[in-house]
Coordinates of C-alpha atoms in Angstrom, one line a residue:
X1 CA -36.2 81.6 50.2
X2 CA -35.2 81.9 53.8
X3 CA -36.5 79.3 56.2
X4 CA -36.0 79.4 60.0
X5 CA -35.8 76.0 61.9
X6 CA -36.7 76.2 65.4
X7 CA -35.5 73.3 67.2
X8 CA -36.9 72.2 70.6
X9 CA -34.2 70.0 72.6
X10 CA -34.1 67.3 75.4
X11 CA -37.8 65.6 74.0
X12 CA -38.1 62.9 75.7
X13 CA -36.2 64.4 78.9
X14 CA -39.5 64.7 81.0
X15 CA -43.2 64.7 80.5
X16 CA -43.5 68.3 80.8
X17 CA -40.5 68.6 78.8
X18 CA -42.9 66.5 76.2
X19 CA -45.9 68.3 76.7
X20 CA -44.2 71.8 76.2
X21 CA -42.5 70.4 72.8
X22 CA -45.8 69.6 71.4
X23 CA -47.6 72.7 72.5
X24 CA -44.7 74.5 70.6
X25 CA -45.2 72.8 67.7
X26 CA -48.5 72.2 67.6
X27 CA -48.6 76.5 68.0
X28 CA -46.2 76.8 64.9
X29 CA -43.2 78.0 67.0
X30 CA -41.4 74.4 66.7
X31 CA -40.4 72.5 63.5
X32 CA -37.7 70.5 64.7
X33 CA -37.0 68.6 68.0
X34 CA -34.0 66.6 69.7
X35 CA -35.0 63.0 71.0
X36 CA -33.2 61.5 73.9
X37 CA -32.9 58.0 74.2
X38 CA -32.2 58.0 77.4
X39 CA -34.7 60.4 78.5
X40 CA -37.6 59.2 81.4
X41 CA -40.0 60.1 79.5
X42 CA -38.2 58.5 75.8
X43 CA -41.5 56.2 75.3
X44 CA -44.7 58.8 75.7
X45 CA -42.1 61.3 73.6
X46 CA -42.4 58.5 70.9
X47 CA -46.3 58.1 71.6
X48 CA -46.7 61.9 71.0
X49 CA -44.4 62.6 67.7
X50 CA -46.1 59.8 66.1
X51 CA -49.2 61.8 66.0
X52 CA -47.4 65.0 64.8
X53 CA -46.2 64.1 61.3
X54 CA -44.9 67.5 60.7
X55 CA -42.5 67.9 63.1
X56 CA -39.2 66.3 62.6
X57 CA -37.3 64.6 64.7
X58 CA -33.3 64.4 65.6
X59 CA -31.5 62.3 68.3
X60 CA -30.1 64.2 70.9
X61 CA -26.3 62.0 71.3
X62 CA -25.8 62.1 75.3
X63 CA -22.8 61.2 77.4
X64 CA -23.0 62.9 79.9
X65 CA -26.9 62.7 81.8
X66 CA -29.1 60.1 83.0
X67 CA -28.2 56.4 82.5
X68 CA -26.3 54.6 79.7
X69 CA -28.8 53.0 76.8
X70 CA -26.3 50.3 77.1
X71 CA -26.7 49.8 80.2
X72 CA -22.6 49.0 80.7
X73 CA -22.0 49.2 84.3
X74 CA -18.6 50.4 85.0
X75 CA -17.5 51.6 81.2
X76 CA -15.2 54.3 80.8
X77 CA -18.4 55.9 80.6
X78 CA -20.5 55.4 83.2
X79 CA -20.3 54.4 86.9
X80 CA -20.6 50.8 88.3
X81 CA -24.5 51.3 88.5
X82 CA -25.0 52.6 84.4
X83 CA -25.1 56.1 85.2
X84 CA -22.8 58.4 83.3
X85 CA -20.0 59.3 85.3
X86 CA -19.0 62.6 83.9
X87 CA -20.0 66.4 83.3
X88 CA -19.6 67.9 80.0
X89 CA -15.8 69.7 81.3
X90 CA -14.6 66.2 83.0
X91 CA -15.4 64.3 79.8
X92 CA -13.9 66.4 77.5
X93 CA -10.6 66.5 80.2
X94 CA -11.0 62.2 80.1
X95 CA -11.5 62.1 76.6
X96 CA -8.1 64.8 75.7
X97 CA -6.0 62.4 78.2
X98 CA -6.8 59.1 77.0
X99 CA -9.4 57.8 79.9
X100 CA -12.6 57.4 77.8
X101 CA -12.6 54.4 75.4
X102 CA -13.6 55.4 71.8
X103 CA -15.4 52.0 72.1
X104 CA -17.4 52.4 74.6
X105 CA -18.4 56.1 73.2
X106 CA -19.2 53.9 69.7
X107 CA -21.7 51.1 71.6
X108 CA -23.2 54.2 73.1
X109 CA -24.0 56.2 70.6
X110 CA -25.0 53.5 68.2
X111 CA -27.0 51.9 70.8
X112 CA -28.9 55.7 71.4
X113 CA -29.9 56.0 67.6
X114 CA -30.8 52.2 67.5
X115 CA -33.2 52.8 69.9
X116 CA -34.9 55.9 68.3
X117 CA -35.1 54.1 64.8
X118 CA -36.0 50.5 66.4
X119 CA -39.5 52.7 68.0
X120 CA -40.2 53.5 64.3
X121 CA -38.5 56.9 64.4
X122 CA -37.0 58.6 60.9
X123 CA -34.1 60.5 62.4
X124 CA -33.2 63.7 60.3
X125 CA -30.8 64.9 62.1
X126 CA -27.9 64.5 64.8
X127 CA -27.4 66.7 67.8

């Protein structure tokens, strides 16, 4: 049996971003979608899947957008005011020459899925 998972990324990003995910699903295109943790609109995106027990729900790992869920100022990271410092090309350049600590990269990520499974969310999978 062949089964086609249609993923919808960056829930959580926006409202509209939200409300489009849910439409999608709720229309049988979406199965799957990508949580961020640090997305604006992370706690209605939590409201709305909990209303939606069919769709499943993966955390979308970020390094790169928006503001740290660690809220570190000044980690290898992330500039002095939380924000992460780097676009996807820079980090991978910082990461190949030494200039991103695999700690900080660890708190971070840990501290993104913490927060998805502390608002009651069962991750199933990583993105």
């Amino acid at each position: 049996m062949r089964r086609l998972i249609v993923n919808a990324d960056d829930f959580g990003l926006t409202e509209k971003t939200n409300q489009a995910v849910v439409e999608a699903h709720e229309r049988g295109i979406v199965t799957s979608t990508s949580l961020l943790a640090n997305g604006s609109a992370f706690h209605p995106a939590v409201e709305r899947v909990r209303r939606l027990p069919g769709l499943s729900v993966g955390a979308h790992l970020n390094l790169t957008e928006g503001t740290a869920v660690t809220r570190v100022s000044a980690s290898s990271l992330t500039d002095a005011g939380g924000r992460f410092a780097f676009r996807p090309l820079a980090l991978a350049r910082r990461v190949f020459f030494g200039g991103i600590a695999p700690a900080d990269v660890e708190r971070e990520l840990r501290a993104q899925i913490e927060k998805i499974l502390g608002a009651g969310i069962r991750i199933t999978h990583l993105d």
